[in-house]
XYZ file of C-alpha atoms in Angstrom:
413
model
C 98.356 94.029 122.596
C 101.329 93.261 120.342
C 104.206 91.073 121.478
C 107.071 93.462 122.201
C 107.138 97.073 121.112
C 105.348 98.012 117.890
C 105.682 101.762 118.017
C 104.567 103.799 115.037
C 107.595 105.800 113.886
C 107.763 109.496 113.176
C 107.254 109.455 109.417
C 109.183 111.947 107.341
C 107.367 113.357 104.299
C 108.214 112.043 100.856
C 107.979 114.851 98.327
C 104.910 114.533 96.140
C 103.230 111.779 98.169
C 100.143 112.898 100.070
C 97.637 111.004 102.166
C 94.258 111.483 103.805
C 91.833 109.387 105.841
C 88.190 109.715 106.872
C 85.382 107.870 108.591
C 82.912 107.043 105.805
C 80.652 104.856 107.939
C 81.785 101.423 106.713
C 83.089 100.516 110.158
C 80.935 100.780 113.231
C 81.881 103.429 115.761
C 83.956 102.317 118.742
C 82.559 101.367 122.140
C 83.257 104.961 123.191
C 81.132 106.147 120.244
C 84.246 107.385 118.459
C 84.169 107.202 114.639
C 86.760 104.828 113.170
C 88.758 105.868 110.122
C 87.871 103.479 107.301
C 88.883 105.032 103.967
C 92.370 106.138 102.966
C 93.542 107.986 99.869
C 97.161 108.189 98.711
C 98.093 110.672 95.976
C 101.265 110.134 93.937
C 103.244 112.523 91.748
C 103.196 112.043 87.975
C 106.819 110.842 88.234
C 105.816 107.775 90.268
C 106.000 104.147 89.157
C 104.150 101.334 90.923
C 104.763 97.596 91.320
C 102.456 95.114 93.024
C 102.165 91.541 94.274
C 98.849 90.003 95.243
C 97.088 87.078 96.878
C 97.183 83.670 95.221
C 93.761 82.782 96.604
C 91.482 81.719 93.704
C 88.676 83.737 95.305
C 90.656 86.951 94.966
C 88.649 90.042 95.800
C 87.187 92.402 93.206
C 89.635 95.231 93.998
C 92.578 92.841 93.507
C 91.284 91.875 90.068
C 90.752 95.501 89.108
C 94.084 96.637 90.556
C 95.898 94.099 88.381
C 94.033 95.379 85.329
C 94.811 99.008 86.088
C 98.525 98.417 86.687
C 98.746 96.489 83.417
C 97.290 99.586 81.716
C 99.849 101.913 83.322
C 102.576 101.690 85.967
C 102.253 105.448 86.568
C 99.283 105.293 88.930
C 98.249 108.570 90.541
C 95.944 107.543 93.395
C 95.414 104.570 95.704
C 91.982 104.333 97.372
C 91.672 101.895 100.280
C 88.711 100.968 102.455
C 88.617 98.800 105.565
C 85.636 97.095 107.187
C 84.506 95.365 103.984
C 86.634 93.077 101.779
C 84.462 93.309 98.647
C 85.428 89.662 98.098
C 83.228 86.893 96.720
C 80.794 89.602 95.587
C 80.560 88.771 91.864
C 79.874 91.321 89.166
C 78.433 93.729 91.723
C 81.772 93.712 93.532
C 83.708 94.518 90.356
C 81.290 97.346 89.645
C 81.708 98.678 93.179
C 85.518 98.607 92.948
C 85.294 100.368 89.592
C 82.962 102.985 91.080
C 85.553 103.772 93.785
C 88.126 104.466 91.089
C 85.741 106.410 88.883
C 84.736 108.690 91.743
C 88.355 109.588 92.482
C 89.277 109.943 88.810
C 86.343 112.203 87.999
C 87.018 114.633 90.830
C 90.806 114.548 90.329
C 90.522 115.014 86.567
C 92.478 111.918 85.535
C 91.837 108.639 83.713
C 90.103 105.949 85.784
C 92.841 103.270 85.311
C 95.292 105.603 87.071
C 93.408 104.904 90.327
C 94.091 101.641 92.199
C 91.435 100.172 94.549
C 92.024 98.104 97.702
C 89.652 96.695 100.314
C 89.947 94.707 103.534
C 87.408 93.406 106.033
C 84.464 91.008 106.041
C 84.168 88.678 103.034
C 80.934 88.223 101.110
C 79.158 91.444 102.065
C 78.227 94.020 99.388
C 80.524 97.030 99.507
C 78.603 100.204 100.481
C 80.370 102.073 97.717
C 78.084 105.090 97.981
C 79.636 105.844 101.381
C 83.088 105.833 99.814
C 81.951 108.020 96.913
C 80.518 110.541 99.362
C 83.865 110.708 101.169
C 85.970 111.482 98.070
C 85.667 115.312 98.235
C 86.900 115.380 101.835
C 89.679 112.923 101.052
C 90.930 115.065 98.158
C 90.829 118.322 100.079
C 92.621 116.978 103.158
C 95.583 115.349 101.388
C 98.837 116.075 103.197
C 102.406 114.725 103.112
C 102.314 114.270 106.919
C 99.222 112.021 107.187
C 100.989 108.655 107.298
C 99.740 107.754 110.785
C 96.127 108.497 109.874
C 96.460 106.419 106.708
C 97.902 103.489 108.676
C 94.998 103.661 111.123
C 92.382 103.779 108.367
C 93.456 100.469 106.811
C 93.290 98.475 110.081
C 90.720 95.735 110.763
C 91.433 93.493 113.769
C 94.854 95.104 114.193
C 95.428 96.499 117.666
C 97.840 99.159 116.423
C 98.947 100.877 113.206
C 102.159 99.568 111.647
C 104.746 101.704 109.932
C 108.397 101.961 109.006
C 110.496 104.982 108.080
C 114.134 105.126 107.078
C 116.405 107.816 105.697
C 119.847 107.041 104.321
C 122.599 109.409 103.300
C 124.190 108.293 100.038
C 127.596 109.624 99.101
C 127.451 111.777 95.990
C 123.707 112.505 96.274
C 122.289 115.839 97.286
C 119.081 114.071 98.348
C 118.564 111.588 101.192
C 117.140 108.193 100.281
C 113.716 107.984 101.920
C 111.588 104.878 102.475
C 108.196 104.993 104.204
C 105.864 102.057 104.612
C 102.575 101.167 106.253
C 100.872 97.793 106.565
C 97.857 96.157 108.110
C 97.415 92.553 109.111
C 96.639 90.564 112.224
C 94.707 87.431 111.272
C 94.091 85.335 108.156
C 97.844 85.541 107.666
C 99.671 82.894 105.636
C 102.366 82.846 102.977
C 101.600 83.710 99.350
C 100.908 87.095 100.776
C 99.378 87.368 103.972
C 94.656 89.566 105.279
C 97.303 91.960 104.554
C 97.784 95.267 102.800
C 101.167 96.968 102.558
C 102.310 100.163 100.853
C 106.020 100.987 100.744
C 107.098 104.253 99.120
C 110.546 105.576 98.240
C 111.618 108.930 96.823
C 114.058 107.250 94.419
C 113.679 106.977 90.663
C 113.624 103.247 89.902
C 113.331 101.553 86.519
C 109.930 99.889 86.181
C 110.924 96.235 85.661
C 113.633 96.477 88.337
C 111.081 97.848 90.811
C 108.848 94.821 90.203
C 111.779 92.428 90.541
C 112.823 94.004 93.841
C 109.260 93.813 95.141
C 108.938 90.136 94.220
C 112.166 89.322 96.042
C 111.468 91.508 99.068
C 107.920 90.175 99.537
C 109.119 86.594 99.207
C 111.630 87.061 102.021
C 109.283 88.973 104.323
C 105.511 88.834 103.890
C 105.813 85.354 102.382
C 107.716 84.200 105.450
C 105.048 84.927 108.043
C 102.056 82.945 109.240
C 99.534 83.459 112.023
C 96.881 80.859 111.308
C 97.591 79.195 107.962
C 94.752 81.002 106.157
C 95.529 82.828 102.912
C 93.375 85.917 102.454
C 91.336 86.880 99.416
C 92.558 90.488 99.490
C 96.315 90.507 100.014
C 98.069 93.276 98.144
C 101.555 94.688 98.565
C 102.670 97.729 96.593
C 106.142 99.178 96.126
C 106.072 102.748 94.851
C 108.979 104.798 93.531
C 107.844 108.407 93.739
C 110.737 109.606 91.578
C 110.994 112.866 93.513
C 114.753 112.820 94.168
C 118.048 112.744 92.266
C 118.628 109.126 93.340
C 118.298 107.207 90.061
C 118.470 103.397 89.979
C 118.187 102.308 86.363
C 119.652 98.797 86.697
C 121.596 96.516 89.026
C 124.873 98.156 88.063
C 123.684 101.531 89.352
C 125.982 102.776 92.145
C 123.104 103.023 94.630
C 121.441 99.699 93.819
C 122.845 97.530 96.618
C 122.221 100.190 99.270
C 118.679 100.662 98.004
C 118.008 96.914 97.836
C 119.170 96.372 101.418
C 117.066 99.283 102.676
C 113.948 97.971 100.915
C 114.469 94.475 102.310
C 114.922 95.890 105.825
C 111.698 97.894 105.528
C 109.715 94.879 104.312
C 111.103 92.633 107.048
C 110.297 95.244 109.705
C 106.685 95.543 108.538
C 106.228 91.774 108.195
C 107.484 91.148 111.713
C 105.178 93.850 113.071
C 102.245 92.013 111.481
C 103.283 88.861 113.370
C 103.814 90.719 116.631
C 100.231 92.001 116.334
C 98.823 88.598 115.414
C 95.300 88.023 116.689
C 95.561 87.047 120.340
C 99.318 86.505 120.095
C 101.352 86.262 123.293
C 104.549 84.916 121.671
C 106.705 86.037 118.750
C 108.295 82.860 117.413
C 111.158 82.555 114.946
C 111.265 79.142 113.281
C 114.689 78.637 111.717
C 115.457 75.526 109.688
C 119.139 74.889 109.025
C 121.212 72.311 107.143
C 118.511 71.653 104.578
C 119.136 70.204 101.133
C 117.202 73.038 99.511
C 114.882 75.929 100.305
C 111.565 74.105 99.645
C 112.270 71.349 102.168
C 113.358 73.872 104.792
C 110.111 75.765 104.307
C 108.103 72.511 104.386
C 109.441 71.781 107.837
C 109.117 75.368 109.033
C 105.454 75.635 108.081
C 104.615 72.175 109.406
C 105.831 73.377 112.796
C 104.312 76.865 112.566
C 100.888 75.610 111.421
C 100.568 72.812 113.964
C 97.740 73.631 116.430
C 99.458 71.370 118.952
C 102.746 73.242 118.699
C 100.996 76.628 118.766
C 98.904 75.797 121.837
C 101.983 74.435 123.618
C 103.681 77.764 122.903
C 100.698 79.596 124.404
C 100.846 77.403 127.506
C 104.645 77.888 127.777
C 104.820 74.095 127.722
C 108.135 72.649 126.483
C 106.309 69.767 124.803
C 109.049 69.054 122.259
C 107.321 65.870 121.110
C 104.849 68.005 119.184
C 107.711 69.703 117.352
C 109.411 66.488 116.274
C 106.056 65.055 115.183
C 105.577 68.058 112.882
C 109.103 67.644 111.495
C 108.337 63.993 110.823
C 105.126 64.585 108.870
C 106.405 67.615 106.949
C 107.018 65.414 103.925
C 110.794 65.587 103.590
C 111.820 62.554 101.560
C 114.298 60.138 103.116
C 114.695 62.207 106.262
C 117.183 60.533 108.605
C 115.945 61.533 112.055
C 119.244 60.439 113.589
C 120.823 63.478 111.900
C 118.192 65.965 113.136
C 118.855 68.315 116.049
C 116.243 70.613 117.642
C 116.955 73.647 119.813
C 114.885 76.039 121.921
C 116.977 79.202 121.758
C 120.437 77.691 122.441
C 119.133 74.716 124.441
C 119.634 71.405 122.620
C 116.539 69.273 123.210
C 116.657 66.589 120.493
C 119.590 64.822 118.810
C 120.367 61.411 117.274
C 116.701 60.458 117.039
C 115.718 61.207 120.627
C 115.907 63.484 123.617
C 119.370 64.994 124.125
C 121.164 63.552 127.162
C 122.082 67.066 128.272
C 118.513 68.371 128.132
C 116.738 69.370 131.325
C 113.013 70.096 131.350
C 113.653 73.130 133.520
C 115.892 74.600 130.811
C 113.156 74.166 128.200
C 110.569 75.718 130.482
C 112.832 78.725 131.045
C 112.807 79.392 127.299
C 109.090 78.764 126.780
C 107.997 81.419 129.283
C 109.680 84.115 127.180
C 107.702 86.421 124.899
C 110.166 85.832 122.055
C 111.396 82.361 121.201
C 113.774 80.890 118.641
C 112.868 77.358 117.575
C 115.804 76.014 115.553
C 115.946 72.738 113.628
C 119.102 71.344 111.997
C 118.176 68.712 109.376
C 121.708 67.478 108.691
C 121.101 67.280 104.927
C 122.919 70.292 103.427
C 123.772 73.954 103.927
C 120.489 75.786 103.196
C 118.781 77.865 105.893
C 115.268 79.367 105.843
C 113.530 81.443 108.510
C 109.862 82.221 109.090
C 108.007 84.056 111.865
C 104.828 82.972 113.618
C 102.847 83.168 116.864
C 101.187 80.965 119.422
C 97.457 80.160 119.383
C 95.551 81.621 122.308
C 92.023 81.735 123.714
C 91.875 85.322 122.474
C 92.442 84.241 118.867
C 89.338 82.050 119.073
C 87.334 84.846 120.688
C 88.339 87.441 118.090
C 87.411 85.213 115.164
C 84.269 83.824 116.759
C 82.972 87.350 117.345
C 84.398 89.043 114.228
C 81.011 89.734 112.603
C 78.982 90.301 115.765
């Protein structure tokens, strides 16, 4: 179960955006012999523009390669087709052909050009995609499209997730007859690491947004959210995050001087952060939601170096799982993070607001009982002050539990 509440919100429709989901037989049925949704289709109006960011893994999956090609052909995509249960990654030419066949099947039956369809996959790496099952599901997907099917779509893209993840916000903007709408869904639980995280995310707004500005906003929003989370330090082959402006309202954002730009930017960033944190809360086997905040850094890169050294340390993560205030593991990670000329006498380390390390050693005021009282919590702030400048960076991570090992040991069985 997730750490804290990860409730799926009541999603308000966005005009022109319709979704559907079916069980095509890619995933096995549940233990209760219940079919699992495994293919999702999202239809967009012809006013929509699309921006995307993708995995930096050199073994990027076939659908990622094809999605990049299709969005370079046109930013006015009309359909997104997503399957779970099979990543279609490391599958060679056959994988590219399978991803193309997904798009062709949708395009043919919808009466549009193939490049206007974007493919996405998530699941087991290295297995041939049973594309014929997806092709057979296209008629049902097209006929069951509905503006209200966000929850079904979020369920269909899950793999090891224990719950669907969504965000919905509506904002009244003075001078607009329409309400600014932002809906988003995401999946991700394991193989989560910066440079995108096995993660898929689709965030949709009803605003009209200039194409290059939409991409710029996505790059910035993803960098401060999905690129600030880590479960296990593994970067997936399939990560894709799409920001879609449906263009179905009178809210027009043509450039940064537009009167609604700052409100829109803040709302997008909030939506991305919400989804990213829900991915962490549902991390595989997670029992802790951990905020690692590095302060007083000389620059952003060194803050992130220290943050990820701590968050990726198996010793730190297992201590978190055990609720063990073993602060020595934290300072060891700070020390090997690679910060040049780090003066440890200037470093302070806190658990929540409890000072545990200062001036190169254990703080005189620190009591083990105080540290233990923090470590038993479900949500923990681990704060490090480097004493080198005024830059702060924050990332979110989890502990490492027995359940994480079990999930990943049994993933294909």
